[in-house]
C-alpha cells in the first residue's frame, strides 16, 4: 500500500469543504521521522557524542516505510487495518448523511457528494497518521534501548512537532520516561533539543 500526501484536515459540511491548515497531514513529518530512525539506530559508546547530517530533501515513500518496517514489521498490516477502519467510518458517515432529516434535499445531496469526493483523501490521512505514530513509537524504543540522553536538531516547526509527539509516547512507556524540550542558540542559529530527564 503506497504512502502519499493528502493535505490538511478537511471540514466537510452541506455548504462546502474547508481545510483546517493547523491540522496538517502527518505525511509531512514522515521523512524526518524515518531519518531519525536511521540516525539513531546503531550501537552506542558511553560518553560519545553522535551527529547525523540530514539529507535536506524528503525521503521517497518506499524508503520511509523500509526504515519503519525494521522496528515495526507489522506496519503493512496496521496500515491495511487502518484503511479498513477509515473506510467503514466513512460508510457510516455517508449513511448518517443520507438519513439526516435536519437538512434540505439539496443540502443532503451536497453533503453526500462532499463526503464521497473526499473519501480517498481522508483514508490517506488516516493511514499516514498510523504510520507516523508507528515511527514515533520506534524512535521512543530506540531512545530507551540506547539510553540516549538527548536529541538536538535545527529549530524547525517539523522537529518541534515530532519532539512533542515523542514526549507523549515516552511518557506512556512502562516505566515512563520523562523528557523536556529546550530551545537554544548555537553559532548564531536556533536549535531545539529533546532532553531525556528521568528513566527508571
PDB file of C-alpha atoms in Angstrom:
ATOM      1  CA  UNK A   1       0.000   0.000   0.000  1.00  0.00           C
ATOM      2  CA  UNK A   2       1.772   3.197  -1.120  1.00  0.00           C
ATOM      3  CA  UNK A   3       2.138   6.222   1.129  1.00  0.00           C
ATOM      4  CA  UNK A   4       1.095   9.551  -0.316  1.00  0.00           C
ATOM      5  CA  UNK A   5       0.497  13.085   0.875  1.00  0.00           C
ATOM      6  CA  UNK A   6      -3.171  14.010   1.319  1.00  0.00           C
ATOM      7  CA  UNK A   7      -3.291  17.510   2.818  1.00  0.00           C
ATOM      8  CA  UNK A   8      -4.711  19.478   5.759  1.00  0.00           C
ATOM      9  CA  UNK A   9      -7.753  18.231   7.640  1.00  0.00           C
ATOM     10  CA  UNK A  10     -10.935  18.746   5.590  1.00  0.00           C
ATOM     11  CA  UNK A  11     -14.018  20.219   7.252  1.00  0.00           C
ATOM     12  CA  UNK A  12     -16.947  18.826   5.311  1.00  0.00           C
ATOM     13  CA  UNK A  13     -20.467  20.214   5.509  1.00  0.00           C
ATOM     14  CA  UNK A  14     -23.627  20.621   3.471  1.00  0.00           C
ATOM     15  CA  UNK A  15     -22.291  24.008   2.379  1.00  0.00           C
ATOM     16  CA  UNK A  16     -18.863  23.000   1.090  1.00  0.00           C
ATOM     17  CA  UNK A  17     -15.394  21.818   2.049  1.00  0.00           C
ATOM     18  CA  UNK A  18     -12.891  23.895   4.004  1.00  0.00           C
ATOM     19  CA  UNK A  19      -9.440  22.926   5.219  1.00  0.00           C
ATOM     20  CA  UNK A  20      -8.019  23.384   8.701  1.00  0.00           C
ATOM     21  CA  UNK A  21      -4.472  24.482   7.900  1.00  0.00           C
ATOM     22  CA  UNK A  22      -3.485  23.932  11.548  1.00  0.00           C
ATOM     23  CA  UNK A  23      -4.145  20.180  11.172  1.00  0.00           C
ATOM     24  CA  UNK A  24      -1.540  19.159   8.620  1.00  0.00           C
ATOM     25  CA  UNK A  25      -1.339  15.649   7.212  1.00  0.00           C
ATOM     26  CA  UNK A  26       1.125  13.531   9.243  1.00  0.00           C
ATOM     27  CA  UNK A  27       2.781  12.592   5.953  1.00  0.00           C
ATOM     28  CA  UNK A  28       4.808  15.836   6.103  1.00  0.00           C
ATOM     29  CA  UNK A  29       6.627  14.536   9.211  1.00  0.00           C
ATOM     30  CA  UNK A  30       7.313  11.011   7.983  1.00  0.00           C
ATOM     31  CA  UNK A  31      10.570  11.728   6.179  1.00  0.00           C
ATOM     32  CA  UNK A  32      12.063  13.382   9.268  1.00  0.00           C
ATOM     33  CA  UNK A  33      10.833  10.529  11.466  1.00  0.00           C
ATOM     34  CA  UNK A  34      12.380   7.922   9.140  1.00  0.00           C
ATOM     35  CA  UNK A  35      15.672   9.820   9.042  1.00  0.00           C
ATOM     36  CA  UNK A  36      15.690   9.974  12.845  1.00  0.00           C
ATOM     37  CA  UNK A  37      15.224   6.214  12.967  1.00  0.00           C
ATOM     38  CA  UNK A  38      18.147   5.785  10.578  1.00  0.00           C
ATOM     39  CA  UNK A  39      20.288   8.259  12.536  1.00  0.00           C
ATOM     40  CA  UNK A  40      19.615   6.778  15.981  1.00  0.00           C
ATOM     41  CA  UNK A  41      19.508   3.069  15.230  1.00  0.00           C
ATOM     42  CA  UNK A  42      23.071   1.921  15.987  1.00  0.00           C
ATOM     43  CA  UNK A  43      25.271   0.798  18.859  1.00  0.00           C
ATOM     44  CA  UNK A  44      26.274   3.493  21.343  1.00  0.00           C
ATOM     45  CA  UNK A  45      29.538   4.049  23.174  1.00  0.00           C
ATOM     46  CA  UNK A  46      29.275   5.765  26.567  1.00  0.00           C
ATOM     47  CA  UNK A  47      30.181   9.465  26.638  1.00  0.00           C
ATOM     48  CA  UNK A  48      30.485   9.670  22.852  1.00  0.00           C
ATOM     49  CA  UNK A  49      28.503  12.348  21.008  1.00  0.00           C
ATOM     50  CA  UNK A  50      26.952  11.337  17.684  1.00  0.00           C
ATOM     51  CA  UNK A  51      25.864  13.581  14.843  1.00  0.00           C
ATOM     52  CA  UNK A  52      23.924  12.970  11.646  1.00  0.00           C
ATOM     53  CA  UNK A  53      23.634  15.201   8.608  1.00  0.00           C
ATOM     54  CA  UNK A  54      20.095  15.078   7.245  1.00  0.00           C
ATOM     55  CA  UNK A  55      19.668  14.674   3.502  1.00  0.00           C
ATOM     56  CA  UNK A  56      17.899  18.038   3.172  1.00  0.00           C
ATOM     57  CA  UNK A  57      15.235  16.591   0.902  1.00  0.00           C
ATOM     58  CA  UNK A  58      12.294  14.305   1.688  1.00  0.00           C
ATOM     59  CA  UNK A  59      12.911  10.588   1.530  1.00  0.00           C
ATOM     60  CA  UNK A  60      10.915   8.551  -1.004  1.00  0.00           C
ATOM     61  CA  UNK A  61       7.836   6.858   0.456  1.00  0.00           C
ATOM     62  CA  UNK A  62       9.274   3.357  -0.017  1.00  0.00           C
ATOM     63  CA  UNK A  63      12.431   4.304   1.920  1.00  0.00           C
ATOM     64  CA  UNK A  64      10.300   5.762   4.724  1.00  0.00           C
ATOM     65  CA  UNK A  65       8.369   2.508   5.007  1.00  0.00           C
ATOM     66  CA  UNK A  66      11.561   0.422   4.867  1.00  0.00           C
ATOM     67  CA  UNK A  67      13.025   2.336   7.828  1.00  0.00           C
ATOM     68  CA  UNK A  68       9.831   1.895   9.846  1.00  0.00           C
ATOM     69  CA  UNK A  69       9.451  -1.811   8.956  1.00  0.00           C
ATOM     70  CA  UNK A  70      12.801  -2.557  10.648  1.00  0.00           C
ATOM     71  CA  UNK A  71      11.193  -1.717  14.011  1.00  0.00           C
ATOM     72  CA  UNK A  72       7.557  -2.446  13.212  1.00  0.00           C
ATOM     73  CA  UNK A  73       7.374  -5.490  10.937  1.00  0.00           C
ATOM     74  CA  UNK A  74       3.564  -5.394  11.211  1.00  0.00           C
ATOM     75  CA  UNK A  75       3.261  -1.867   9.779  1.00  0.00           C
ATOM     76  CA  UNK A  76       1.759  -3.091   6.497  1.00  0.00           C
ATOM     77  CA  UNK A  77      -0.974  -4.946   8.393  1.00  0.00           C
ATOM     78  CA  UNK A  78      -1.540  -1.904  10.601  1.00  0.00           C
ATOM     79  CA  UNK A  79      -1.906   0.282   7.509  1.00  0.00           C
ATOM     80  CA  UNK A  80      -4.380  -2.167   5.983  1.00  0.00           C
ATOM     81  CA  UNK A  81      -6.409  -2.328   9.201  1.00  0.00           C
ATOM     82  CA  UNK A  82      -6.459   1.468   9.483  1.00  0.00           C
ATOM     83  CA  UNK A  83      -7.574   1.770   5.851  1.00  0.00           C
ATOM     84  CA  UNK A  84     -10.383  -0.720   6.503  1.00  0.00           C
ATOM     85  CA  UNK A  85     -11.468   1.093   9.688  1.00  0.00           C
ATOM     86  CA  UNK A  86     -11.391   4.507   7.982  1.00  0.00           C
ATOM     87  CA  UNK A  87     -13.472   3.216   5.080  1.00  0.00           C
ATOM     88  CA  UNK A  88     -16.013   1.728   7.497  1.00  0.00           C
ATOM     89  CA  UNK A  89     -16.213   5.051   9.392  1.00  0.00           C
ATOM     90  CA  UNK A  90     -16.784   6.895   6.114  1.00  0.00           C
ATOM     91  CA  UNK A  91     -19.533   4.452   5.088  1.00  0.00           C
ATOM     92  CA  UNK A  92     -21.267   5.104   8.421  1.00  0.00           C
ATOM     93  CA  UNK A  93     -20.857   8.867   7.952  1.00  0.00           C
ATOM     94  CA  UNK A  94     -22.397   8.573   4.498  1.00  0.00           C
ATOM     95  CA  UNK A  95     -25.348   6.599   5.900  1.00  0.00           C
ATOM     96  CA  UNK A  96     -25.935   9.285   8.559  1.00  0.00           C
ATOM     97  CA  UNK A  97     -25.823  11.976   5.879  1.00  0.00           C
ATOM     98  CA  UNK A  98     -28.343  10.079   3.722  1.00  0.00           C
ATOM     99  CA  UNK A  99     -30.822   9.848   6.616  1.00  0.00           C
ATOM    100  CA  UNK A 100     -30.249  13.335   8.051  1.00  0.00           C
ATOM    101  CA  UNK A 101     -33.723  14.897   8.372  1.00  0.00           C
ATOM    102  CA  UNK A 102     -32.386  18.261   9.518  1.00  0.00           C
ATOM    103  CA  UNK A 103     -31.038  19.048   6.049  1.00  0.00           C
ATOM    104  CA  UNK A 104     -32.990  20.032   2.968  1.00  0.00           C
ATOM    105  CA  UNK A 105     -32.807  17.649  -0.004  1.00  0.00           C
ATOM    106  CA  UNK A 106     -30.310  19.970  -1.706  1.00  0.00           C
ATOM    107  CA  UNK A 107     -28.104  20.258   1.400  1.00  0.00           C
ATOM    108  CA  UNK A 108     -28.187  16.500   1.911  1.00  0.00           C
ATOM    109  CA  UNK A 109     -27.120  15.930  -1.698  1.00  0.00           C
ATOM    110  CA  UNK A 110     -24.240  18.404  -1.353  1.00  0.00           C
ATOM    111  CA  UNK A 111     -23.076  16.777   1.891  1.00  0.00           C
ATOM    112  CA  UNK A 112     -23.162  13.292   0.347  1.00  0.00           C
ATOM    113  CA  UNK A 113     -21.190  14.467  -2.692  1.00  0.00           C
ATOM    114  CA  UNK A 114     -18.618  16.190  -0.475  1.00  0.00           C
ATOM    115  CA  UNK A 115     -18.133  13.063   1.668  1.00  0.00           C
ATOM    116  CA  UNK A 116     -17.657  10.927  -1.453  1.00  0.00           C
ATOM    117  CA  UNK A 117     -15.340  13.496  -3.030  1.00  0.00           C
ATOM    118  CA  UNK A 118     -13.018  13.472  -0.005  1.00  0.00           C
ATOM    119  CA  UNK A 119     -13.115   9.701   0.585  1.00  0.00           C
ATOM    120  CA  UNK A 120      -9.620   8.775  -0.689  1.00  0.00           C
ATOM    121  CA  UNK A 121      -8.133  11.968   0.762  1.00  0.00           C
ATOM    122  CA  UNK A 122      -9.431  11.143   4.253  1.00  0.00           C
ATOM    123  CA  UNK A 123      -8.415   7.468   4.084  1.00  0.00           C
ATOM    124  CA  UNK A 124      -4.876   8.520   3.105  1.00  0.00           C
ATOM    125  CA  UNK A 125      -4.724  10.920   6.058  1.00  0.00           C
ATOM    126  CA  UNK A 126      -5.807   8.132   8.422  1.00  0.00           C
ATOM    127  CA  UNK A 127      -3.179   5.718   7.072  1.00  0.00           C
ATOM    128  CA  UNK A 128      -0.472   8.400   7.243  1.00  0.00           C
ATOM    129  CA  UNK A 129      -1.333   9.041  10.890  1.00  0.00           C
ATOM    130  CA  UNK A 130      -0.955   5.338  11.693  1.00  0.00           C
ATOM    131  CA  UNK A 131       2.457   5.217  10.001  1.00  0.00           C
ATOM    132  CA  UNK A 132       3.544   8.395  11.803  1.00  0.00           C
ATOM    133  CA  UNK A 133       2.720   7.037  15.256  1.00  0.00           C
ATOM    134  CA  UNK A 134       4.418   3.750  14.420  1.00  0.00           C
ATOM    135  CA  UNK A 135       7.559   5.739  13.541  1.00  0.00           C
ATOM    136  CA  UNK A 136       7.320   7.754  16.769  1.00  0.00           C
ATOM    137  CA  UNK A 137       6.950   4.544  18.809  1.00  0.00           C
ATOM    138  CA  UNK A 138      10.027   3.146  17.039  1.00  0.00           C
ATOM    139  CA  UNK A 139      12.071   6.247  17.888  1.00  0.00           C
ATOM    140  CA  UNK A 140      10.927   6.047  21.524  1.00  0.00           C
ATOM    141  CA  UNK A 141      12.037   2.393  21.679  1.00  0.00           C
ATOM    142  CA  UNK A 142      15.433   3.302  20.230  1.00  0.00           C
ATOM    143  CA  UNK A 143      15.847   6.107  22.801  1.00  0.00           C
ATOM    144  CA  UNK A 144      15.004   3.701  25.615  1.00  0.00           C
ATOM    145  CA  UNK A 145      17.210   0.847  24.388  1.00  0.00           C
ATOM    146  CA  UNK A 146      20.152   3.125  23.517  1.00  0.00           C
ATOM    147  CA  UNK A 147      19.954   5.119  26.769  1.00  0.00           C
ATOM    148  CA  UNK A 148      20.036   8.280  24.653  1.00  0.00           C
ATOM    149  CA  UNK A 149      20.322  11.449  26.743  1.00  0.00           C
ATOM    150  CA  UNK A 150      19.151  13.965  24.165  1.00  0.00           C
ATOM    151  CA  UNK A 151      18.420  14.602  20.505  1.00  0.00           C
ATOM    152  CA  UNK A 152      19.249  18.023  19.065  1.00  0.00           C
ATOM    153  CA  UNK A 153      18.038  19.442  15.764  1.00  0.00           C
ATOM    154  CA  UNK A 154      17.616  22.768  13.960  1.00  0.00           C
ATOM    155  CA  UNK A 155      14.625  24.659  15.319  1.00  0.00           C
ATOM    156  CA  UNK A 156      12.170  23.956  12.527  1.00  0.00           C
ATOM    157  CA  UNK A 157       8.438  23.509  13.242  1.00  0.00           C
ATOM    158  CA  UNK A 158       8.517  19.907  11.989  1.00  0.00           C
ATOM    159  CA  UNK A 159      11.170  18.923  14.530  1.00  0.00           C
ATOM    160  CA  UNK A 160       9.251  20.657  17.335  1.00  0.00           C
ATOM    161  CA  UNK A 161       6.087  18.777  16.342  1.00  0.00           C
ATOM    162  CA  UNK A 162       7.935  15.474  16.219  1.00  0.00           C
ATOM    163  CA  UNK A 163       9.616  16.077  19.588  1.00  0.00           C
ATOM    164  CA  UNK A 164       6.218  16.860  21.167  1.00  0.00           C
ATOM    165  CA  UNK A 165       4.846  13.597  19.786  1.00  0.00           C
ATOM    166  CA  UNK A 166       7.888  11.754  21.146  1.00  0.00           C
ATOM    167  CA  UNK A 167       7.339  13.256  24.587  1.00  0.00           C
ATOM    168  CA  UNK A 168       3.815  11.864  24.640  1.00  0.00           C
ATOM    169  CA  UNK A 169       4.923   8.355  23.629  1.00  0.00           C
ATOM    170  CA  UNK A 170       7.890   8.336  26.037  1.00  0.00           C
ATOM    171  CA  UNK A 171       5.593   9.317  28.905  1.00  0.00           C
ATOM    172  CA  UNK A 172       3.355   6.308  28.147  1.00  0.00           C
ATOM    173  CA  UNK A 173       6.147   3.733  28.198  1.00  0.00           C
ATOM    174  CA  UNK A 174       6.327   1.286  31.105  1.00  0.00           C
ATOM    175  CA  UNK A 175       8.114   2.607  33.043  1.00  0.00           C
ATOM    176  CA  UNK A 176       7.529   6.131  31.716  1.00  0.00           C
ATOM    177  CA  UNK A 177      10.406   8.290  30.519  1.00  0.00           C
ATOM    178  CA  UNK A 178      10.256  11.989  31.373  1.00  0.00           C
ATOM    179  CA  UNK A 179      11.580  14.485  28.843  1.00  0.00           C
ATOM    180  CA  UNK A 180      11.716  18.211  28.132  1.00  0.00           C
ATOM    181  CA  UNK A 181      12.150  20.313  25.018  1.00  0.00           C
ATOM    182  CA  UNK A 182      14.657  23.169  25.105  1.00  0.00           C
ATOM    183  CA  UNK A 183      15.312  25.886  22.553  1.00  0.00           C
ATOM    184  CA  UNK A 184      18.796  27.367  22.466  1.00  0.00           C
ATOM    185  CA  UNK A 185      21.157  29.328  20.246  1.00  0.00           C
ATOM    186  CA  UNK A 186      24.407  27.907  18.912  1.00  0.00           C
ATOM    187  CA  UNK A 187      26.689  29.519  16.337  1.00  0.00           C
ATOM    188  CA  UNK A 188      24.053  32.161  15.627  1.00  0.00           C
ATOM    189  CA  UNK A 189      21.327  29.606  14.848  1.00  0.00           C
ATOM    190  CA  UNK A 190      18.364  28.453  16.888  1.00  0.00           C
ATOM    191  CA  UNK A 191      18.201  24.774  17.790  1.00  0.00           C
ATOM    192  CA  UNK A 192      15.810  22.560  19.681  1.00  0.00           C
ATOM    193  CA  UNK A 193      16.693  19.655  21.905  1.00  0.00           C
ATOM    194  CA  UNK A 194      14.666  16.822  23.378  1.00  0.00           C
ATOM    195  CA  UNK A 195      16.261  16.060  26.750  1.00  0.00           C
ATOM    196  CA  UNK A 196      15.662  12.747  28.470  1.00  0.00           C
ATOM    197  CA  UNK A 197      15.303  13.719  32.130  1.00  0.00           C
ATOM    198  CA  UNK A 198      14.419  10.615  34.051  1.00  0.00           C
ATOM    199  CA  UNK A 199      14.128   6.915  33.395  1.00  0.00           C
ATOM    200  CA  UNK A 200      13.677   4.024  35.806  1.00  0.00           C
TER     201      UNK A 200
END
